[in-house]
Amino acid sequence: MARPDDNSSDRAKAVVIMAAGLGTRMRSATIKVLHPVAGRPMIDYPVQSALELGAERVVVVLGHQRERVEASLRATFPDAPLEVAVQAEQLGTAHAVLCARAALEDFDGDVFILSGDVPTLSTATIAALDAVTGDAAVGVLGMRLDDPAAYGRLVEENGRLVRITEYRDASDAIRAIDRVNVGVYRADARFLFETLGQLGSDNAQGEYYLTDIVAAAAEQGRGTACLVLDGEAAADACGVNDRVDLADAEQRMQRRLRAQLMRDGVTLIDPARVTLHAGVEVGPDTVIEPDVSLLGQTFIGPGCHIEQGCRISDSRIEHGAHIKGQSHIDQAHVGAGCQVGPFARLRVGTVLHDKVKVGNFVETKKATLEAGAKASHLSYLGDARVGPGANIGAGTITCNYDGVNKFRTDIGAGAFIGSDSQLVAPVTIGDGAFVGAGSTITQDVPADALALSRPRQANIAGWAERRRARLAAEAEAKAEAAGERKD
Ligand code: UD1
Ligand code: CA
């Protein structure tokens, strides 16, 4: 139901997204709409907008690589009212929408038509088109461009949109028009499907042009409307055709995401040097230094400090954590008040409880370090649990892999592992146990025991002194022999 302060139509909404074309100018083995912008396939953006608009049906028209595109969409939007219409041969945009007719046979209301390749277009702009279109049969989103290039031209008479003429079909006078077609529309469902069935393809490209519904509506007196964007809004409405456009869309999206974080209370010291994926969340008073990438489904709590050069993907960092420079964190959970890095690598399945310290050149994988545990230098902890307050000395390695299978290491609360130890899994170090430096541990260590596994040290008195004397004597003898030969 429409709210009183909401002037959008309260009619039922369906969305058709055109995404059957390959996107030849991308010069890619991957269909254009699967190329990512801010970490998400381009096609996700119009689908997201459709859901935000409150569409009860979303029909995606697919052709090239349709199995791949559908699989991607189903994984990202498992519960959305998404339907796929197949356009096996791309005969033009009108034909694409006609392919969605069967899916919308019993639908009565407004059909929004979006393109799969305009990721930076905001939902608010589509809602504005809805409001401007009102009772008209067709509403067209337009934009004013200094260089209108090959976009379809909006031809207006007496302030009314009467048709859209494709660049290739346009006279010089029409080409001079700088108000052009974005490729986003709202149309009355019945008018749309009746009209599409009657369109011909008598044009420069021999294609069925969706844009011809505008002339049909004007001729039938059914009413047309257009919302023409300018400036930044127009730039956001430009689609992606090649990789130059892709980079442009990426930059626009990055600026938007960074600005949102800063408005939410996050400090970005040099915003242009932070890379964000759509959906990343960061709490207030967190400081992010330059050259940081926050990727995938990443959540950073409030009051954290992320130093220069960190790459954090699909991870959760709780409040007050300090991630020092050049650390890589992937699919990990870092508890409140932890200190990580510099140069730490937390891999999949790492869980750091609160106030854990993981220092430089430490790698972890499927490792849980419980509250207050420390691994400050040069270690590998894989398939391991480190109990609360335990201390892992420099150079400790969990030997978790025998070339075939992985095994677990369990280190008890308050245990102390001396430097340069190898813990050959499966192995358990009991609570409060000590492992002497340089040990290779192959058997469980009971709680509170000391384990040593290295040869006992032997000191040979005076050995070094005698060695130096012997070497000096040998050198002297050699020099004398050389002198005699010269004489
Ligand atoms: C279209 C518009 C043009 C507008 C421009 C904006 C027409 C006739 N022209 O031209 O006025 O300025 O978009 O970018 O509509 N697609 C299909 N099946 C097809 C053809 C296209 O799914 O048979 C999809 C494409 O994958 C793409 C979108 O529709 O996502 C637009 O197609 P494209 O070929 O880029 O249209 P343009 O020629 O650029
Ligand atoms: Ca296009």
XYZ file of C-alpha atoms and ligand atoms in Angstrom:
527
model
C 0.000 0.000 0.000
C 1.250 3.473 -0.825
C 1.993 5.734 2.101
C 0.396 9.184 2.029
C 3.796 10.850 1.628
C 4.728 8.549 -1.234
C 3.589 9.729 -4.634
C 4.598 6.543 -6.477
C 1.830 4.523 -8.048
C 0.122 2.010 -5.770
C -0.487 -0.340 -8.690
C 1.168 -3.733 -8.709
C 4.760 -3.678 -9.906
C 6.644 -6.184 -12.026
C 10.201 -5.763 -13.290
C 11.709 -7.123 -16.490
C 15.505 -7.077 -16.688
C 17.069 -7.417 -20.125
C 20.293 -9.389 -19.957
C 20.387 -11.753 -22.908
C 23.130 -10.064 -24.920
C 26.741 -11.237 -24.645
C 28.293 -7.782 -24.485
C 30.773 -8.280 -27.316
C 32.705 -5.112 -26.595
C 33.833 -6.486 -23.244
C 35.978 -8.929 -25.295
C 35.455 -11.512 -22.617
C 34.659 -15.201 -22.328
C 32.267 -14.143 -19.537
C 28.939 -12.506 -20.301
C 28.923 -8.790 -19.506
C 26.337 -8.904 -16.695
C 28.482 -11.298 -14.646
C 31.453 -8.927 -14.564
C 31.676 -7.587 -11.008
C 31.233 -4.021 -9.826
C 32.191 -3.503 -6.167
C 32.499 -7.268 -5.873
C 29.039 -8.177 -7.115
C 27.987 -9.263 -10.603
C 26.493 -6.292 -12.437
C 23.163 -8.068 -12.794
C 22.717 -8.050 -8.997
C 22.151 -4.296 -8.977
C 18.953 -4.124 -11.070
C 17.630 -7.214 -9.260
C 18.308 -5.491 -5.940
C 16.547 -2.346 -7.216
C 13.557 -4.432 -8.329
C 13.239 -5.866 -4.828
C 13.651 -2.429 -3.227
C 10.888 -1.081 -5.494
C 8.603 -3.738 -4.061
C 8.147 -5.676 -7.309
C 6.009 -8.751 -6.827
C 7.481 -10.398 -9.925
C 10.991 -10.062 -11.353
C 11.589 -11.591 -14.754
C 15.175 -11.764 -15.983
C 15.532 -12.241 -19.738
C 18.558 -14.426 -20.377
C 20.168 -15.815 -23.509
C 23.957 -16.116 -23.637
C 25.386 -18.144 -20.735
C 21.936 -18.307 -19.175
C 22.769 -21.253 -16.892
C 25.694 -19.354 -15.387
C 23.698 -16.177 -14.884
C 20.738 -18.010 -13.398
C 22.951 -20.005 -11.015
C 24.591 -16.792 -9.830
C 21.228 -15.081 -9.252
C 19.703 -18.062 -7.439
C 22.701 -18.216 -5.098
C 22.542 -14.497 -4.306
C 18.748 -14.097 -4.101
C 17.508 -17.514 -2.940
C 14.128 -16.273 -1.714
C 13.339 -13.579 -4.287
C 10.349 -13.885 -6.662
C 12.701 -14.332 -9.620
C 11.725 -15.915 -12.904
C 13.892 -16.513 -15.926
C 12.613 -15.963 -19.464
C 14.777 -17.326 -22.229
C 15.578 -15.289 -25.325
C 17.527 -17.815 -27.355
C 18.245 -15.455 -30.224
C 18.734 -11.741 -29.581
C 16.385 -10.098 -32.060
C 16.243 -6.762 -30.278
C 15.058 -5.143 -27.054
C 11.327 -5.387 -27.940
C 11.770 -9.082 -28.595
C 13.594 -9.440 -25.258
C 10.635 -7.995 -23.353
C 8.191 -10.088 -25.396
C 10.036 -13.156 -24.137
C 8.900 -12.154 -20.632
C 5.243 -12.013 -21.687
C 4.438 -15.618 -20.800
C 5.836 -15.138 -17.298
C 3.600 -12.072 -16.824
C 0.474 -13.343 -18.607
C -1.761 -12.886 -15.575
C -0.073 -9.693 -14.386
C -1.909 -6.398 -14.409
C -0.115 -3.241 -13.309
C 3.121 -1.441 -14.094
C 6.065 -3.141 -15.714
C 9.465 -1.570 -15.104
C 12.000 -2.479 -17.753
C 15.637 -2.314 -16.664
C 18.902 -3.302 -18.306
C 21.314 -5.728 -16.749
C 24.282 -3.502 -17.530
C 23.557 -0.217 -15.686
C 24.833 -1.052 -12.202
C 25.200 2.512 -10.911
C 21.591 3.512 -11.495
C 20.012 4.038 -8.082
C 16.653 2.699 -6.964
C 15.709 6.266 -6.020
C 16.031 7.310 -9.672
C 13.747 4.487 -10.803
C 11.249 5.496 -8.107
C 11.445 9.076 -9.418
C 10.626 7.830 -12.931
C 7.639 6.014 -11.442
C 6.389 9.228 -9.842
C 6.892 11.295 -13.022
C 5.142 8.714 -15.202
C 1.896 8.919 -13.238
C -1.022 7.817 -15.448
C 0.908 7.782 -18.726
C 1.110 4.454 -20.578
C 4.882 4.792 -20.981
C 7.503 6.589 -18.937
C 11.073 6.812 -20.200
C 14.194 7.562 -18.211
C 16.366 9.991 -20.149
C 19.616 11.814 -19.586
C 21.283 14.904 -20.965
C 24.817 14.249 -22.117
C 27.453 16.616 -23.508
C 28.479 13.789 -25.801
C 25.265 11.875 -26.537
C 27.236 9.395 -28.674
C 25.127 6.569 -30.124
C 22.318 6.635 -27.567
C 18.715 6.747 -28.809
C 17.492 10.350 -29.073
C 14.412 11.592 -27.204
C 12.253 13.387 -29.773
C 9.880 15.825 -28.113
C 7.102 17.945 -29.587
C 5.344 20.653 -27.595
C 7.091 19.454 -24.476
C 5.883 15.856 -24.905
C 7.966 12.847 -25.753
C 6.662 11.536 -29.085
C 9.260 8.958 -30.077
C 12.765 7.668 -29.579
C 14.950 7.498 -32.651
C 17.977 5.233 -32.624
C 21.216 6.950 -33.586
C 21.664 4.789 -36.664
C 18.200 5.724 -37.928
C 18.516 9.421 -37.075
C 18.931 12.450 -39.319
C 21.609 15.016 -38.485
C 18.941 17.227 -36.927
C 17.809 14.411 -34.618
C 21.407 13.461 -33.824
C 21.903 17.022 -32.568
C 19.484 16.304 -29.689
C 21.413 15.854 -26.443
C 18.551 14.293 -24.458
C 18.893 10.556 -24.837
C 17.368 7.252 -23.777
C 18.876 5.510 -20.732
C 17.075 2.270 -21.602
C 14.890 2.173 -18.474
C 11.110 2.406 -18.732
C 7.836 2.029 -16.915
C 4.888 0.816 -18.996
C 1.350 -0.309 -18.390
C 1.421 -4.101 -18.672
C -1.562 -4.518 -21.019
C -0.499 -1.673 -23.303
C 3.075 -2.971 -23.344
C 2.419 -6.559 -24.385
C -0.334 -5.666 -26.880
C 1.920 -3.105 -28.537
C 5.097 -5.189 -28.558
C 3.303 -7.945 -30.484
C 2.560 -5.487 -33.277
C 5.967 -3.848 -33.738
C 7.984 -4.414 -36.888
C 11.713 -4.413 -37.451
C 11.953 -2.047 -40.379
C 15.018 -0.090 -39.239
C 18.740 0.236 -39.801
C 19.545 -2.790 -37.614
C 16.593 -4.996 -38.618
C 15.844 -5.440 -34.913
C 12.650 -5.215 -32.883
C 13.073 -1.936 -31.015
C 11.504 -1.578 -27.588
C 11.812 2.165 -28.036
C 9.024 2.028 -30.649
C 6.451 1.676 -27.843
C 6.888 5.414 -27.254
C 5.656 6.387 -30.724
C 2.815 3.862 -30.380
C 1.675 5.386 -27.080
C 1.914 8.917 -28.473
C -0.049 8.004 -31.615
C -2.750 6.263 -29.586
C -2.997 9.228 -27.225
C -2.128 6.950 -24.308
C 0.273 9.426 -22.763
C 4.051 9.440 -22.505
C 6.313 10.901 -19.868
C 10.022 11.255 -19.370
C 12.378 12.079 -16.557
C 15.630 13.512 -17.914
C 18.669 13.295 -15.640
C 21.579 15.698 -15.748
C 25.084 15.937 -14.285
C 26.115 13.197 -11.862
C 22.715 11.499 -12.014
C 23.109 11.231 -15.788
C 26.603 9.800 -15.423
C 25.224 7.196 -12.988
C 22.654 6.185 -15.604
C 25.245 5.351 -18.263
C 25.525 1.657 -18.921
C 28.636 -0.473 -19.211
C 29.601 -1.442 -22.736
C 33.331 -2.057 -22.495
C 36.021 -2.295 -19.830
C 36.604 1.446 -19.824
C 32.952 1.899 -18.811
C 33.368 -0.933 -16.313
C 36.246 0.876 -14.591
C 34.172 4.051 -14.583
C 31.205 2.272 -12.986
C 33.552 0.739 -10.401
C 34.959 4.148 -9.461
C 31.476 5.672 -9.151
C 30.373 2.792 -6.949
C 33.541 3.023 -4.814
C 32.972 6.740 -4.246
C 29.389 6.048 -3.219
C 30.317 3.257 -0.803
C 33.165 5.248 0.768
C 30.957 8.312 1.214
C 28.323 6.159 2.910
C 30.881 4.752 5.377
C 32.197 8.202 6.204
C 28.651 9.467 6.788
C 28.143 6.482 9.088
C 31.055 7.693 11.254
C 34.047 5.838 9.810
C 37.321 7.721 9.229
C 38.957 7.002 5.871
C 42.295 8.747 5.920
C 42.649 8.676 2.121
C 39.261 7.549 0.774
C 40.431 7.085 -2.813
C 42.829 4.380 -1.616
C 40.238 2.213 0.103
C 38.490 -0.540 -1.877
C 35.074 -1.656 -0.702
C 32.642 -4.298 -1.777
C 28.926 -3.604 -1.728
C 27.457 -4.857 1.542
C 30.547 -4.279 3.701
C 29.596 -2.832 7.094
C 31.869 -0.800 9.379
C 31.015 0.609 12.789
C 31.503 4.225 13.878
C 34.870 5.522 15.081
C 36.746 2.879 13.164
C 39.796 4.304 11.395
C 40.817 2.882 8.020
C 44.252 3.731 6.669
C 45.149 3.851 2.947
C 45.447 0.785 0.693
C 42.961 -1.265 2.663
C 40.531 -3.608 0.872
C 37.364 -4.727 2.654
C 35.823 -7.426 0.506
C 32.893 -9.815 0.304
C 30.632 -10.100 3.335
C 32.840 -8.268 5.790
C 31.750 -6.669 9.038
C 34.050 -4.438 11.070
C 32.825 -3.317 14.460
C 33.092 0.152 16.003
C 36.327 1.622 17.306
C 38.638 -0.608 15.280
C 41.861 0.477 13.616
C 42.762 -1.067 10.278
C 46.283 -0.125 9.290
C 47.737 0.361 5.852
C 47.755 -2.431 3.317
C 45.320 -4.849 4.985
C 43.073 -7.069 2.900
C 40.045 -8.404 4.761
C 37.498 -10.636 3.021
C 34.351 -12.413 4.225
C 35.333 -11.807 7.841
C 34.016 -10.338 11.073
C 36.200 -8.056 13.174
C 34.697 -7.121 16.541
C 34.906 -3.763 18.283
C 38.195 -2.277 19.321
C 40.347 -4.701 17.340
C 43.609 -3.379 15.941
C 44.703 -4.885 12.648
C 48.247 -3.765 11.944
C 49.717 -3.161 8.513
C 49.804 -5.631 5.634
C 47.715 -8.325 7.301
C 45.521 -10.640 5.220
C 42.338 -11.948 6.817
C 39.986 -14.282 4.957
C 36.858 -16.035 6.297
C 37.942 -15.410 9.851
C 36.435 -14.030 13.048
C 38.515 -11.626 15.119
C 37.197 -10.934 18.613
C 36.935 -7.652 20.465
C 40.177 -5.960 21.411
C 42.421 -8.367 19.489
C 45.761 -7.258 18.071
C 46.714 -8.754 14.740
C 49.825 -8.216 12.626
C 51.693 -6.541 11.124
C 52.113 -9.126 8.363
C 49.715 -11.680 9.844
C 47.723 -14.075 7.702
C 44.469 -15.371 9.154
C 42.969 -17.955 6.805
C 39.619 -19.721 6.543
C 38.117 -20.877 9.816
C 40.328 -18.827 12.096
C 38.513 -17.725 15.243
C 40.181 -15.340 17.675
C 38.295 -14.852 20.909
C 38.564 -11.530 22.724
C 41.939 -9.902 23.393
C 44.013 -12.411 21.476
C 47.361 -11.321 20.083
C 48.617 -12.639 16.761
C 51.870 -10.996 15.755
C 54.074 -10.680 12.707
C 54.521 -13.554 10.264
C 51.972 -15.752 11.977
C 49.699 -17.846 9.744
C 46.541 -19.492 11.081
C 43.994 -21.810 9.439
C 41.007 -23.508 11.100
C 42.531 -22.423 14.382
C 40.707 -21.127 17.435
C 42.711 -18.986 19.832
C 40.774 -18.512 23.047
C 40.648 -15.365 25.147
C 43.996 -13.744 25.779
C 46.070 -16.354 23.937
C 49.233 -15.061 22.268
C 51.180 -16.099 19.190
C 53.430 -13.120 18.755
C 55.949 -14.146 16.125
C 56.635 -16.458 13.160
C 54.242 -19.355 13.690
C 51.931 -21.670 11.785
C 48.797 -22.764 13.654
C 46.543 -25.037 11.566
C 43.659 -27.284 12.671
C 44.308 -26.230 16.239
C 42.762 -24.965 19.433
C 44.829 -22.733 21.669
C 43.323 -22.454 25.133
C 42.793 -19.192 26.988
C 45.930 -17.381 28.061
C 48.255 -19.867 26.354
C 51.521 -18.535 24.921
C 52.858 -19.789 21.618
C 56.589 -19.093 21.318
C 58.246 -17.724 18.203
C 58.643 -20.225 15.402
C 56.133 -22.780 16.706
C 54.654 -24.993 13.993
C 51.650 -27.283 14.222
C 52.527 -30.137 11.878
C 48.961 -30.850 10.838
C 49.490 -32.617 7.519
C 51.135 -35.937 6.781
C 50.790 -35.541 3.032
C 47.386 -37.242 3.003
C 45.354 -36.303 6.072
C 45.018 -33.305 8.367
C 45.176 -33.753 12.140
C 44.323 -31.554 15.105
C 46.470 -30.006 17.786
C 44.876 -29.074 21.081
C 46.741 -26.740 23.426
C 45.291 -26.285 26.886
C 44.571 -23.188 28.909
C 47.663 -21.330 30.059
C 50.051 -23.700 28.311
C 53.483 -22.372 27.289
C 55.019 -23.584 24.044
C 58.731 -22.748 23.872
C 60.154 -21.171 20.746
C 60.914 -23.212 17.661
C 58.808 -26.197 18.674
C 57.035 -28.565 16.328
C 53.772 -30.078 17.533
C 53.177 -33.182 15.418
C 49.409 -33.704 15.241
C 47.298 -35.339 16.433
C 48.595 -34.163 19.762
C 47.244 -32.616 22.957
C 49.145 -30.303 25.281
C 47.416 -30.264 28.665
C 46.352 -27.177 30.598
C 49.274 -25.336 32.150
C 51.873 -27.607 30.511
C 55.274 -26.377 29.297
C 57.060 -27.430 26.136
C 60.797 -26.694 26.161
C 62.145 -24.571 23.329
C 63.202 -26.470 20.237
C 61.145 -29.575 21.030
C 59.530 -31.889 18.528
C 56.427 -33.117 20.325
C 54.910 -36.355 19.033
C 53.127 -37.553 22.178
C 50.485 -35.915 24.355
C 51.781 -33.779 27.211
C 49.818 -34.082 30.470
C 48.533 -30.995 32.234
C 51.177 -29.071 34.193
C 54.027 -31.273 32.854
C 57.240 -30.111 31.165
C 57.977 -31.803 27.852
C 61.493 -31.741 26.397
C 62.452 -33.597 23.284
C 65.909 -32.553 22.360
C 69.331 -34.077 23.108
C 70.732 -32.981 26.442
C 73.321 -30.240 26.047
C 77.043 -31.153 26.514
C 79.710 -28.471 27.162
C 83.311 -29.452 26.267
C 85.632 -27.227 28.251
C 88.334 -25.348 26.288
C 87.342 -26.863 22.940
C 87.068 -23.548 21.094
C 90.391 -22.292 22.381
C 92.167 -25.483 21.257
C 90.533 -25.220 17.823
C 91.699 -21.644 17.308
C 95.259 -22.632 18.293
C 95.244 -25.562 15.843
C 93.964 -23.419 12.968
C 96.589 -20.734 13.654
C 99.378 -23.334 13.659
C 98.205 -24.774 10.353
C 98.076 -21.308 8.739
C 101.635 -20.551 9.894
C 102.961 -23.844 8.509
C 101.357 -23.109 5.144
C 102.851 -19.601 4.968
C 106.335 -20.957 5.744
C 106.049 -23.591 3.017
C 105.045 -20.897 0.474
C 108.041 -18.695 1.540
C 110.528 -21.575 1.003
C 109.234 -22.195 -2.553
C 109.830 -18.500 -3.476
C 113.457 -18.563 -2.143
C 19.253 0.573 -26.383
C 18.149 1.524 -26.822
C 18.723 2.927 -26.955
C 19.324 3.352 -25.642
C 20.382 2.344 -25.204
C 20.889 2.637 -23.837
C 16.716 0.133 -28.207
C 16.258 -0.176 -29.561
N 17.620 1.092 -28.080
O 20.185 0.528 -27.437
O 17.690 3.834 -27.318
O 19.897 4.640 -25.768
O 19.817 1.020 -25.162
O 21.945 1.762 -23.545
O 16.246 -0.472 -27.256
N 19.188 -7.113 -24.979
C 18.553 -8.331 -24.883
N 18.094 -8.916 -26.008
C 18.188 -8.330 -27.231
C 18.829 -7.073 -27.319
C 19.312 -6.485 -26.181
O 18.438 -8.894 -23.809
O 17.708 -8.921 -28.205
C 19.693 -6.495 -23.750
C 21.182 -6.329 -23.782
O 21.825 -7.468 -23.233
C 21.375 -5.093 -22.922
C 20.109 -4.280 -23.163
O 19.151 -5.199 -23.660
O 21.417 -5.412 -21.541
C 20.315 -3.137 -24.157
O 20.732 -3.699 -25.384
P 21.768 -2.988 -26.339
O 22.018 -3.847 -27.491
O 22.923 -2.507 -25.544
O 20.884 -1.752 -26.806
P 21.431 -0.504 -27.546
O 21.614 -0.810 -28.967
O 22.569 0.045 -26.796
Ca 23.855 -0.515 -24.709
